[in-house]
Coordinates of C-alpha atoms in Angstrom, one line a residue:
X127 CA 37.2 -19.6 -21.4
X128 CA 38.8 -16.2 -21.7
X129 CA 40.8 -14.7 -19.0
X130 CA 41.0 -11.2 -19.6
X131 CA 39.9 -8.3 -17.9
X132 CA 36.7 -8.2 -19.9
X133 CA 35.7 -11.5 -18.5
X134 CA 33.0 -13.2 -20.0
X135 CA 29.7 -13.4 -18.1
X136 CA 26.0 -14.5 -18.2
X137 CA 23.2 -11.8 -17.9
X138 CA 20.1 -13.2 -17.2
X139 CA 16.7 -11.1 -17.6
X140 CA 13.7 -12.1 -15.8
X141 CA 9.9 -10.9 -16.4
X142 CA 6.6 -11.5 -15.2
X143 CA 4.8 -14.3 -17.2
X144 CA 2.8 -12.4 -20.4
X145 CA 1.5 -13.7 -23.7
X146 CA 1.9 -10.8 -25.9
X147 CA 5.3 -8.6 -26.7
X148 CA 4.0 -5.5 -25.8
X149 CA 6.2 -2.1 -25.8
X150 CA 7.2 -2.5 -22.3
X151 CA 8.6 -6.3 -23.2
X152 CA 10.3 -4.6 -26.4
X153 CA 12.4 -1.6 -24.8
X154 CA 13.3 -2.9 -21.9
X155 CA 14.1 -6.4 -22.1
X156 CA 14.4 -7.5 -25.8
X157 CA 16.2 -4.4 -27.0
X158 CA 19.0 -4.1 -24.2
X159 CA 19.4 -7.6 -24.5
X160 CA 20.4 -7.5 -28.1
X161 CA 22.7 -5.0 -27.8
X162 CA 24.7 -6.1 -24.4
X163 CA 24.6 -9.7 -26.3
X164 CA 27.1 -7.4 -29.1
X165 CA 29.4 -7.1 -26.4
X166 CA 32.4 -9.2 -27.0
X167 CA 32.2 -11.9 -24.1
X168 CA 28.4 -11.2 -22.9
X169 CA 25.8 -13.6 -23.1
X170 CA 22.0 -12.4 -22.7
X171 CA 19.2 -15.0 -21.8
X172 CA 15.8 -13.8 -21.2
X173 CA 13.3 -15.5 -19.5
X174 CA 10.0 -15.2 -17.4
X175 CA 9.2 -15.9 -13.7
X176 CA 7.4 -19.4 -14.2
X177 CA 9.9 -20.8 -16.9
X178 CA 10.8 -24.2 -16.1
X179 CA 14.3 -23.9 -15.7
X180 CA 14.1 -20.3 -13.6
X181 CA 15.7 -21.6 -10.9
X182 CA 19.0 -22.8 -12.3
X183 CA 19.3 -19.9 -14.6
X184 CA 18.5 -17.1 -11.9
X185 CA 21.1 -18.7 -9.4
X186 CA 24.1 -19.5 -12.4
X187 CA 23.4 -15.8 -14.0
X188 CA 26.5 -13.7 -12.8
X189 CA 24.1 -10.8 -13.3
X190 CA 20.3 -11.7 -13.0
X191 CA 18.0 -8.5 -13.9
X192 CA 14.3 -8.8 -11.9
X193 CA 12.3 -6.9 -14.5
X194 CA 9.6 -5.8 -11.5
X195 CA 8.7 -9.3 -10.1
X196 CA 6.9 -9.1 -6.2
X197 CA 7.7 -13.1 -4.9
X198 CA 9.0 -13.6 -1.5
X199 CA 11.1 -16.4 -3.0
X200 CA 13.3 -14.3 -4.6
X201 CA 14.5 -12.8 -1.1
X202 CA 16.7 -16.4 0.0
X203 CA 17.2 -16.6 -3.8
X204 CA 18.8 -12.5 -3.6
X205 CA 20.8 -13.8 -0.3
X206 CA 22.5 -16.7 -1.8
X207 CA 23.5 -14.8 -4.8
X208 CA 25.3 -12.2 -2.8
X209 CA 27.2 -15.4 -0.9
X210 CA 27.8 -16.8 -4.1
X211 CA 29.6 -13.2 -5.2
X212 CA 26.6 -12.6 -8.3
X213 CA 25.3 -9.9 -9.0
X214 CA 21.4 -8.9 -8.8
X215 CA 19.8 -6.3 -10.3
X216 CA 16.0 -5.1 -9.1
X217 CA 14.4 -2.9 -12.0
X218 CA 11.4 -0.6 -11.4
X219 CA 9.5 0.5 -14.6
X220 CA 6.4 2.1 -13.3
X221 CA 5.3 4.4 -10.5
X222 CA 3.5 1.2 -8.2
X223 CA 2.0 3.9 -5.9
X224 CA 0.1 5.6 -8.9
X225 CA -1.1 2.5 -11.2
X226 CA -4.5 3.1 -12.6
X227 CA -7.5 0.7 -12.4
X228 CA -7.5 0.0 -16.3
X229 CA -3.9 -1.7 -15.4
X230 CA -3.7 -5.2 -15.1
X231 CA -1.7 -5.1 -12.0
X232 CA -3.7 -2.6 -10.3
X233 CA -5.1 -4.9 -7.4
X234 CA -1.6 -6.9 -7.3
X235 CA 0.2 -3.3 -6.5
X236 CA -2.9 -2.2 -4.8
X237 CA -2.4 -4.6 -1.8
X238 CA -0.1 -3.1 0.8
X239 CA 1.6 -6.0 1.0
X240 CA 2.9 -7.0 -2.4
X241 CA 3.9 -3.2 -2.7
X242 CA 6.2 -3.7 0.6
X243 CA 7.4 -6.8 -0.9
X244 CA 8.5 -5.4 -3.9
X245 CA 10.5 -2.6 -1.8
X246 CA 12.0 -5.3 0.0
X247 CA 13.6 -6.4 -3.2
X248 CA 14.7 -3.4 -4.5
X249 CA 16.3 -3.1 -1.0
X250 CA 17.8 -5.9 -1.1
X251 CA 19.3 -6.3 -4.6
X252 CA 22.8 -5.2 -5.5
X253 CA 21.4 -2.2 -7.3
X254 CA 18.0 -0.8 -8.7
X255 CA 16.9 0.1 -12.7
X256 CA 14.7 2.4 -14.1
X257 CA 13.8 3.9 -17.1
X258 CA 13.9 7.7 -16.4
X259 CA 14.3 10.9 -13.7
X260 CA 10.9 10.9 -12.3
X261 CA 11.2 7.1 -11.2
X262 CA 15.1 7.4 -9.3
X263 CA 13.3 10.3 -7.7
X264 CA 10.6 8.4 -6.3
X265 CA 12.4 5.3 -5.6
X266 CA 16.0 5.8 -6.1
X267 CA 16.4 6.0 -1.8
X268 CA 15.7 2.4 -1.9
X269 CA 18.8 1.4 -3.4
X270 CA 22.1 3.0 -3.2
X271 CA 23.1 2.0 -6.5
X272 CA 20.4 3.2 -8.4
X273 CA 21.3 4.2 -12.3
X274 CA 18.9 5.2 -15.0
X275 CA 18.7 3.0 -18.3
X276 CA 16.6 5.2 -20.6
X277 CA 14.5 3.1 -23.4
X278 CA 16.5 3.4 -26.9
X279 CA 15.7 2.5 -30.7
X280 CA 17.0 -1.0 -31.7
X281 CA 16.1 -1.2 -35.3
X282 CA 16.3 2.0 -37.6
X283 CA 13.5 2.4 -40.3
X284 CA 14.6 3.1 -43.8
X285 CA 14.5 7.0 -44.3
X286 CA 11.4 8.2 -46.1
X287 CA 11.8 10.6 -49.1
X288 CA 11.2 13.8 -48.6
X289 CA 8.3 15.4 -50.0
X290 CA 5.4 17.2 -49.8
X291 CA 2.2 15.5 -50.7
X292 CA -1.6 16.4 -50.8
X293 CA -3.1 14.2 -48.2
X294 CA -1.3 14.6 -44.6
X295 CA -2.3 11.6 -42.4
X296 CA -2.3 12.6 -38.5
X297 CA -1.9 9.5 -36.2
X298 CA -1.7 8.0 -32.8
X299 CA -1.0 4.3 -31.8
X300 CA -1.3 2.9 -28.2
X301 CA -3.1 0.9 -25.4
X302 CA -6.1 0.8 -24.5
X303 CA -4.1 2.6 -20.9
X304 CA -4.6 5.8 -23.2
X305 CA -8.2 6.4 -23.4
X306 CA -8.9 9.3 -21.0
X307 CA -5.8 10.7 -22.7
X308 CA -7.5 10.4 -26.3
X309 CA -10.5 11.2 -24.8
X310 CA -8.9 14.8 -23.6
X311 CA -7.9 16.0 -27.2
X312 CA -10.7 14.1 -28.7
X313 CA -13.5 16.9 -29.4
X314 CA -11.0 19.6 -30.3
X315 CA -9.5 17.3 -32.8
X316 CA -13.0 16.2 -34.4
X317 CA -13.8 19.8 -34.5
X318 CA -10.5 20.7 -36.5
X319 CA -10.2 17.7 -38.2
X320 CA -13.5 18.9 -40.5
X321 CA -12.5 21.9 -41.4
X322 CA -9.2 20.5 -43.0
X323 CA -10.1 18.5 -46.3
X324 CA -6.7 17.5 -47.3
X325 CA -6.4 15.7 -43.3
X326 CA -7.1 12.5 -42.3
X327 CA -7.1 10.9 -38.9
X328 CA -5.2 6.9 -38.7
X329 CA -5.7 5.1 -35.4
X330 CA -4.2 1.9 -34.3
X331 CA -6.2 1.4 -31.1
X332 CA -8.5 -0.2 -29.1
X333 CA -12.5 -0.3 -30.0
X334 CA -13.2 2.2 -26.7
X335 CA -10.7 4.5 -28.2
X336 CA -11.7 4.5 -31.5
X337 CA -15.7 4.8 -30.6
X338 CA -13.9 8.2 -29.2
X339 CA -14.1 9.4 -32.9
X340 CA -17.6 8.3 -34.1
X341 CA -18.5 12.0 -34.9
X342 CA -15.9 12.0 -37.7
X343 CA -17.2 11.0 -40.4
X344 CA -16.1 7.9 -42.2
X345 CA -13.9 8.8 -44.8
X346 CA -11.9 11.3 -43.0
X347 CA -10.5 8.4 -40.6
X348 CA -9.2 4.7 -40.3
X349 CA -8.4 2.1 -38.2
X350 CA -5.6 -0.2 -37.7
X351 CA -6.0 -3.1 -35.0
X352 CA -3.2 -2.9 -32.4
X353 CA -0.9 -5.7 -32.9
X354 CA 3.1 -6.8 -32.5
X355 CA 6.2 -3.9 -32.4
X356 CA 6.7 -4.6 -36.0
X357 CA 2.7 -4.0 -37.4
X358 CA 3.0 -0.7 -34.6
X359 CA 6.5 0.5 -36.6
X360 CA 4.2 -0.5 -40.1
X361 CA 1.7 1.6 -38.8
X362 CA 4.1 4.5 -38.3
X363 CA 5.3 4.5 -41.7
X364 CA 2.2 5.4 -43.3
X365 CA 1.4 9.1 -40.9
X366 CA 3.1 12.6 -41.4
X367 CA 2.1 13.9 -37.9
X368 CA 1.9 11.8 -34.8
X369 CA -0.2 13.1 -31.6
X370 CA 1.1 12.2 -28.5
X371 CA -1.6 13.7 -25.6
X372 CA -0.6 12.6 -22.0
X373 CA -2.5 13.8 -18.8
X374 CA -0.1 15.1 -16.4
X375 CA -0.9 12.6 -13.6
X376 CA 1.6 10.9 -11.2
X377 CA 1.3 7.3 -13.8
X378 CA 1.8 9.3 -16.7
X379 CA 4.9 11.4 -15.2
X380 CA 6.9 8.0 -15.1
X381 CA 6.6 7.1 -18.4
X382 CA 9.4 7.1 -21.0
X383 CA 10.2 9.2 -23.8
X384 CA 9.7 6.5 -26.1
X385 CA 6.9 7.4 -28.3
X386 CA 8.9 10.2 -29.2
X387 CA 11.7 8.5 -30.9
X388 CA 9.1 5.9 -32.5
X389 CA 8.0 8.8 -33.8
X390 CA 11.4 10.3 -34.8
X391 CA 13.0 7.5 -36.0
X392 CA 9.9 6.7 -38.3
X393 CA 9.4 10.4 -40.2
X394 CA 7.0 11.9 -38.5
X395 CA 6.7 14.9 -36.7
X396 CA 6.0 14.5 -33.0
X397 CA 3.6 16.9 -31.7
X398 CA 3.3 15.7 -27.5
X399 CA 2.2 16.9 -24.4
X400 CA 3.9 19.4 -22.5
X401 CA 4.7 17.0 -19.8
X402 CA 7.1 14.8 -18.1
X403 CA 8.7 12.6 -20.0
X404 CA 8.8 14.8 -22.8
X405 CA 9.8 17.9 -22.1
X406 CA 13.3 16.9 -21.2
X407 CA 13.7 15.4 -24.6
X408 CA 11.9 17.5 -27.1
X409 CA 13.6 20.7 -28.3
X410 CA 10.0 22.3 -29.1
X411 CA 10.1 23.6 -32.3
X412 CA 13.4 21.5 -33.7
X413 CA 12.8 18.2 -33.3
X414 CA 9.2 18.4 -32.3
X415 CA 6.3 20.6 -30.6
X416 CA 5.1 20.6 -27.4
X417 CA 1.1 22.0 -26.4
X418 CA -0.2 23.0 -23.0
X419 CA -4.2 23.4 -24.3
X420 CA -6.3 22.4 -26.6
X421 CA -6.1 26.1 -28.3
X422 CA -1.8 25.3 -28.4
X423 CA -2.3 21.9 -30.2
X424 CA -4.7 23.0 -32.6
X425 CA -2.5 25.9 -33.8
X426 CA 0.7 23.7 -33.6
X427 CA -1.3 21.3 -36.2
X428 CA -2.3 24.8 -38.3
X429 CA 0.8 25.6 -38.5
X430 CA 2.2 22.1 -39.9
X431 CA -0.4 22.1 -42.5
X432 CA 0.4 25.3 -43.8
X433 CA 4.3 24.6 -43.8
X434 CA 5.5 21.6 -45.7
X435 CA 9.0 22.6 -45.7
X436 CA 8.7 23.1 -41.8
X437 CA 7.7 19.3 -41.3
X438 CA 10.3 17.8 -43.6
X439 CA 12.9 20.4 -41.2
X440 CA 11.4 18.9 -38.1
X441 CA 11.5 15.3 -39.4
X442 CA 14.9 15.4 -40.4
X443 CA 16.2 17.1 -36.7
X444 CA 14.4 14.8 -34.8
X445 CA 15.8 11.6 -37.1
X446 CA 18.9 13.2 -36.6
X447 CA 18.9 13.6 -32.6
X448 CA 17.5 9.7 -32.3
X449 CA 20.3 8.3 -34.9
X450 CA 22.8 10.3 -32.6
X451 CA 21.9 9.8 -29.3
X452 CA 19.3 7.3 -28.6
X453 CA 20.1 4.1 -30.5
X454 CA 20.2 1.0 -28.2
X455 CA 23.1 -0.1 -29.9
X456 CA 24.9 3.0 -29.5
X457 CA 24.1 1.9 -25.5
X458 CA 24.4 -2.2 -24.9
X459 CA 28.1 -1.2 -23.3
X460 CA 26.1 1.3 -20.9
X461 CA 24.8 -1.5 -19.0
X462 CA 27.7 -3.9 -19.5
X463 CA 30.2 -1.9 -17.8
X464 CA 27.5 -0.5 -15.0
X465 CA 27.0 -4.4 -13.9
X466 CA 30.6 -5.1 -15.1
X467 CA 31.9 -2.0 -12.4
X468 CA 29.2 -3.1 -9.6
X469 CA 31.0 -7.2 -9.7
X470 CA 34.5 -5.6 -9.6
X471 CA 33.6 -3.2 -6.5
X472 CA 31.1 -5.6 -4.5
X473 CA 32.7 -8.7 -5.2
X474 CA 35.6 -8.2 -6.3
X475 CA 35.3 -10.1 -9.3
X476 CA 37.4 -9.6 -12.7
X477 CA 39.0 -13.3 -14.0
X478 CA 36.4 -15.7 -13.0
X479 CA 34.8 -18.3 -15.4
X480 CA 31.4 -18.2 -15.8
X481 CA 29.0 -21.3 -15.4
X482 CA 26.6 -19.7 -16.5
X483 CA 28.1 -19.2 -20.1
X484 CA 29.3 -22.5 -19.2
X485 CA 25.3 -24.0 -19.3
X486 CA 24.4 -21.0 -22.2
X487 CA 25.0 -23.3 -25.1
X488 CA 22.4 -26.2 -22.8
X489 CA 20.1 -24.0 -22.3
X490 CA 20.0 -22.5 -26.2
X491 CA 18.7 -27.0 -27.1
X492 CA 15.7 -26.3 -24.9
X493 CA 12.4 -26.2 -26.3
X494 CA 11.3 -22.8 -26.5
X495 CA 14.6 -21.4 -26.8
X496 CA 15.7 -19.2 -29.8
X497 CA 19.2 -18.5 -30.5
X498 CA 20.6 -14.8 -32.0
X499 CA 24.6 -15.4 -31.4
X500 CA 24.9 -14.7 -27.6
X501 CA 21.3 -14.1 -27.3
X502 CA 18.9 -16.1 -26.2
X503 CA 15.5 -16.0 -25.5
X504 CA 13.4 -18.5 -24.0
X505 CA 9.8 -18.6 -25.2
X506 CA 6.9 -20.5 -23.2
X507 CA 6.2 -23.7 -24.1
X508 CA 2.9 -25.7 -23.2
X509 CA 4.0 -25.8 -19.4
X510 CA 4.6 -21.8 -18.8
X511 CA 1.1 -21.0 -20.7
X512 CA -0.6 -23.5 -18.4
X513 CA 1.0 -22.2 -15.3
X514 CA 0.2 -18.4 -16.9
X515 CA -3.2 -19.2 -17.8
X516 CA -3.9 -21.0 -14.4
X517 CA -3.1 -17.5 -13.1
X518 CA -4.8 -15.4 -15.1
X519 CA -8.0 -17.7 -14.8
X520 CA -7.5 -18.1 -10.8
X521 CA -6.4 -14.4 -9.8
X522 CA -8.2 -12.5 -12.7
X523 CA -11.2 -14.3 -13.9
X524 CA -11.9 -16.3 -10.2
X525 CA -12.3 -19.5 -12.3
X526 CA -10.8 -21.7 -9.8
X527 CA -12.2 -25.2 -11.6
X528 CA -10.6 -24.3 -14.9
X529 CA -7.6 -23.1 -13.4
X530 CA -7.3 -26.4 -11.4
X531 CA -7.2 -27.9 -14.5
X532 CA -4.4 -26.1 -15.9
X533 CA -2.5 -26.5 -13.1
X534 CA -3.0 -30.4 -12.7
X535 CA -1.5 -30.7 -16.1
X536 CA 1.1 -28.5 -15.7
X537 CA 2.5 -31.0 -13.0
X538 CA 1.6 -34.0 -15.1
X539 CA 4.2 -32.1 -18.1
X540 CA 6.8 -31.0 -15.5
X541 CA 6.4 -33.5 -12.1
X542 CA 9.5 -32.0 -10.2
X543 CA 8.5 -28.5 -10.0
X544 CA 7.0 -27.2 -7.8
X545 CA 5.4 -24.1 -9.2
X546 CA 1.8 -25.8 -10.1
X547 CA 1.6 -27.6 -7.0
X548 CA 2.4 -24.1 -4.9
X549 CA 0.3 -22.1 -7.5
X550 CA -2.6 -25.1 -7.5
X551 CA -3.2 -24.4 -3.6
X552 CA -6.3 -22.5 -3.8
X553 CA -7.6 -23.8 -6.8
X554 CA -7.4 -27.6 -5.5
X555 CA -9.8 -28.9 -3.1
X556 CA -6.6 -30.1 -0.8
X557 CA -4.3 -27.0 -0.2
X558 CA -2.2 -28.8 2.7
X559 CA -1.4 -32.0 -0.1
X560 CA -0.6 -29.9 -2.4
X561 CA 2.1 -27.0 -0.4
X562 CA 3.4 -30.1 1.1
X563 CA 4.4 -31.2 -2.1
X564 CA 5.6 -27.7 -3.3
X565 CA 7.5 -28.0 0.1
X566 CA 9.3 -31.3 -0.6
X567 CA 10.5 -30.1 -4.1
X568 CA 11.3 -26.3 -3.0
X569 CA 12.0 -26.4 1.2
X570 CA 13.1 -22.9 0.8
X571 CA 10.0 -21.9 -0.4
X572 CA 9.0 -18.7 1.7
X573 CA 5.9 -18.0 0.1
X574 CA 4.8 -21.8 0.2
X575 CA 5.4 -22.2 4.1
X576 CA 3.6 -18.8 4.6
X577 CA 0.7 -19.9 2.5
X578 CA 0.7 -23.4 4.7
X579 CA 0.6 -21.9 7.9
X580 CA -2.7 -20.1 6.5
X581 CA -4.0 -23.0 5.7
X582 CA -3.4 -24.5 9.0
X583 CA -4.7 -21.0 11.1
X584 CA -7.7 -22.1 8.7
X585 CA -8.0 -25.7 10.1
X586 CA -7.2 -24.2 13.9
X587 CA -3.8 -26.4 13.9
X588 CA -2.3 -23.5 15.8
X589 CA 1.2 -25.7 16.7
X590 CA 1.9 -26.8 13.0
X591 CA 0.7 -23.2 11.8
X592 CA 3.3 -21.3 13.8
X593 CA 5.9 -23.8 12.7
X594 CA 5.2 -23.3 9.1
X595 CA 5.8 -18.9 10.0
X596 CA 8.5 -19.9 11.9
X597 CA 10.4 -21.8 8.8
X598 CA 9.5 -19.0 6.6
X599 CA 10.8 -16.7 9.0
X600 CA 14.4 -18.7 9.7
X601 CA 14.6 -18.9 5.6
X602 CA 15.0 -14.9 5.3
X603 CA 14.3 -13.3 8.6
X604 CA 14.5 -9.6 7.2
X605 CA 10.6 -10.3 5.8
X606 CA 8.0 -9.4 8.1
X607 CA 5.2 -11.1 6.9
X608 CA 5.6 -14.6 8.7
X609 CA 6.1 -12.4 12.0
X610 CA 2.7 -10.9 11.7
X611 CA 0.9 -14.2 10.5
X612 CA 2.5 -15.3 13.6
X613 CA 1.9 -12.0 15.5
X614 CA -2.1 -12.4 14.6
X615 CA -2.6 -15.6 15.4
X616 CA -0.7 -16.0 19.0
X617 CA -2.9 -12.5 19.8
X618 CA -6.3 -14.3 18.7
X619 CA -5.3 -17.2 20.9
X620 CA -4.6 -15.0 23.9
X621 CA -0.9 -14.8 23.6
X622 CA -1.0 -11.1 23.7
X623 CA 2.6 -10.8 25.0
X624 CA 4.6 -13.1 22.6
X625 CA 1.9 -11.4 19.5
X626 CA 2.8 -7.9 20.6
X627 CA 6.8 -9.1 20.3
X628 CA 6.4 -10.3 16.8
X629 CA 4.1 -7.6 15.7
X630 CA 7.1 -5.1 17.1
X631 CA 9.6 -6.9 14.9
X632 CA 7.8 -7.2 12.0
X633 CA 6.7 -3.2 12.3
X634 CA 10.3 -2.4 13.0
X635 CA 11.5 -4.3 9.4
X636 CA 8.5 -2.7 7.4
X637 CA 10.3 0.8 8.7
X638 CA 13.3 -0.6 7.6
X639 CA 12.9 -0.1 4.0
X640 CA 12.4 3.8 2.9
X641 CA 9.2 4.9 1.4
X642 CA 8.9 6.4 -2.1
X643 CA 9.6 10.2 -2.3
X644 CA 6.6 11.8 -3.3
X645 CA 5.8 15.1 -3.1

């Protein structure tokens, strides 16, 4: 191992179990990942929060990135990282307080609790990540080392040739999280749409967003299912004009800019919303347009028609800024030498080998795991989808049978972790077995003692119930959950005195962490 002063060190990115590589997947953990792994003596392995190997890879990591992930066993994990002189990084890419109900984690983020939780971790990490202004604004008090990471292009489209042809093709692509802003622009763009023969409308969306646009008739409009990054950047290469209407709501606001420089990159001429994110990227009227009304985007979309020469100028200034300023390659060092800076400083670290590049090349022979030079990702295999589906089916769909099932195999594939048998507790008939278990292959479980000491309150085992928040409590006794389990049930048992103590010190670590600055 090298011994210079541009040591070489593991970065380990960690997500929140998902079967699809959606945008969010793309631009902030696949895309910086390539580009620090260009870094001469960086290695990059990315990962999700039930992979069977998480453990040993989020405590060998010199730098382990939480990409948003709300588990109260990350807080011991967090402490013995900071003994251990490694660096953890707590990323925020959404504003929690504001999540809509067509979001999956709306009733996760919805519960007080899991929003404190996930405060507590920002808190306690080395630093906190975010993809733009309005997000450090709202949550940047919660770390001190708080840095924005804005989302970047990774791979650049071939330049289209310029011309000026017949047919224009005006597009949008997006989630389904984008229907009451389609449905906003919707009639005015019907209406203007038939009036322009040589227009047509592409869509790649879902079915609500499309029935949006069943008053247009047939031929002046097309469909493209939504699918992976690379059909989305296909898509792109077939529209001259791309919409980009966003409702200026408190969700919206802490969004990136990224649709912008999809659009840039790709040839076509963004015309977006006169809102945050965009309007501190968009020069309106170089690189793209920005409309307040209805009225403004329709004569913004006039004015394109009638001037070829004026969308080949646009296309060409906004290509330009993106190839200038916003590639991710152009960036990997950004976040290298931020996390580089923060082990020098906290920890004092500059010549030390890393173990973790040490186990790199052992954890690029697992199944799952694909290779790019000092990339690595590690993809689910048959035990992650179980223990994601389990999840899914148990927390989403209330399917607690089928979930069992999931879970019972899981532990048949993968017997010595304990993730099935802490997840399995309230799918399986005996909860108690089964944390006990969890318990006996994870004792520092925090979550899994919590969880039995429920189940005991449930049984009326008062003695073993306040043992199990006591344990939780000696594991990381910053988090005041297991004081107000304990708090609650030494009140309902008339043990108003010792109750009100814990409630006290559980109220005064909830205050500890600052609240998100909205105004």
């Amino acid at each position: 191992m090298s011994r210079n002063n541009k040591k070489s060190f593991l970065i380990a990115q960690v997500e929140a179990p998902h079967r699809a590589d959606g945008g969010d997947y793309y631009y902030r953990t696949h895309a910086p990942g390539i580009a620090m792994a260009k870094q001469e003596g960086i290695y990059v392995v990315n990962l999700t929060n039930v992979h069977r190997r998480k453990d040993q890879i989020m405590r060998e990591a010199d730098v382990l990135v939480l990409n948003s992930i709300c588990d109260p066993d990350l807080l011991p994990l967090i402490m013995e990282r900071k003994a251990l002189g490694r660096l953890t990084v707590y990323e925020i890419g959404d504003d929690l307080t504001a999540i809509e109900p067509w979001n999956p984690v709306y009733f996760f983020f919805k519960n007080r609790e899991n929003l404190a939780l996930t405060y507590r971790l920002a808190n306690c990490c080395d630093a906190l990540q975010v993809s733009g202004s309005e997000l450090k604004r709202l949550y940047g008090q919660l770390n001190d080392n708080c840095v924005i990471f804005p989302n970047h292009i990774l791979n650049i489209p071939l330049e289209r040739p310029v011309k000026i042809q017949k047919e224009i093709v005006l597009g949008w692509g997006g989630s389904q999280g984008h229907l009451q802003d389609m449905a906003e622009i919707a009639e005015p763009l019907i209406n203007w749409l038939t009036t322009k023969p040589n227009v047509v409308l592409h869509l790649m969306c879902s079915e609500s967003i499309w029935t949006l646009f069943d008053p247009l008739p047939q031929h002046k409009k097309r469909r493209t299912l939504p699918g992976s990054i690379d059909d989305y950047y296909n898509f792109l290469s077939r529209i001259d004009i791309g919409i980009a209407p966003l409702k200026d709501t408190f969700y919206n606001r802490s969004r990136s800019d990224v649709k912008f420089l999809e659009y840039a990159i790709s040839g076509v001429v963004p015309v977006m919303s006169h809102v945050t994110p965009y309007i501190n990227t968009v020069r309106n009227g170089e690189t793209g347009f920005l409309f307040r009304s209805s009225n403004e985007f329709v004569n913004i979309l006039n004015r394109l028609i009638e001037d070829g020469s004026l969308r080949i100028e646009i296309v060409q200034k906004a290509r330009q800024y993106v190839l200038q300023e916003r590639l991710q390659l152009q960036h990997g060092l950004d976040r290298v030498e931020f996390y580089r800076d923060l082990l020098r400083s906290l920890y004092g670290q500059t010549h030390r080998d890393s173990r973790g590049v040490q186990l790199f090349s052992e954890w690029a022979e697992l199944e799952g795991a694909v290779r790019k030079g000092r990339h690595l990702r590690l993809y689910p295999t048959l035990f992650e989808n179980m223990v994601h589906d389990g999840i899914v089916l148990h927390q989403v769909d209330g399917n607690k049978e089928k979930a069992c099932l999931l879970f019972v195999e899981a532990m048949r594939l993968e017997p010595d972790n304990y993730l099935p048998y802490l997840l399995s507790a309230f799918s399986l008939n005996d909860s108690i077995k089964n944390l006990q278990k969890a318990l006996s292959l994870n004792a520092r479980s925090v979550r899994a003692w919590v969880w039995l000491g429920e189940q005991y309150v449930k049984q009326n085992d008062i003695k073993n119930a306040l043992k199990c928040f006591d344990s939780a409590a000696n594991i990381f006794p910053d988090y005041e959950i297991p004081y107000l389990r304990a708090a609650s049930l030494l009140r309902s048992v008339g043990k108003k005195v010792e109750g009100d103590f814990l409630l006290n010190k559980a109220e005064n670590l909830k205050r500890s962490i600052p609240s998100p600055h909205r105004m």
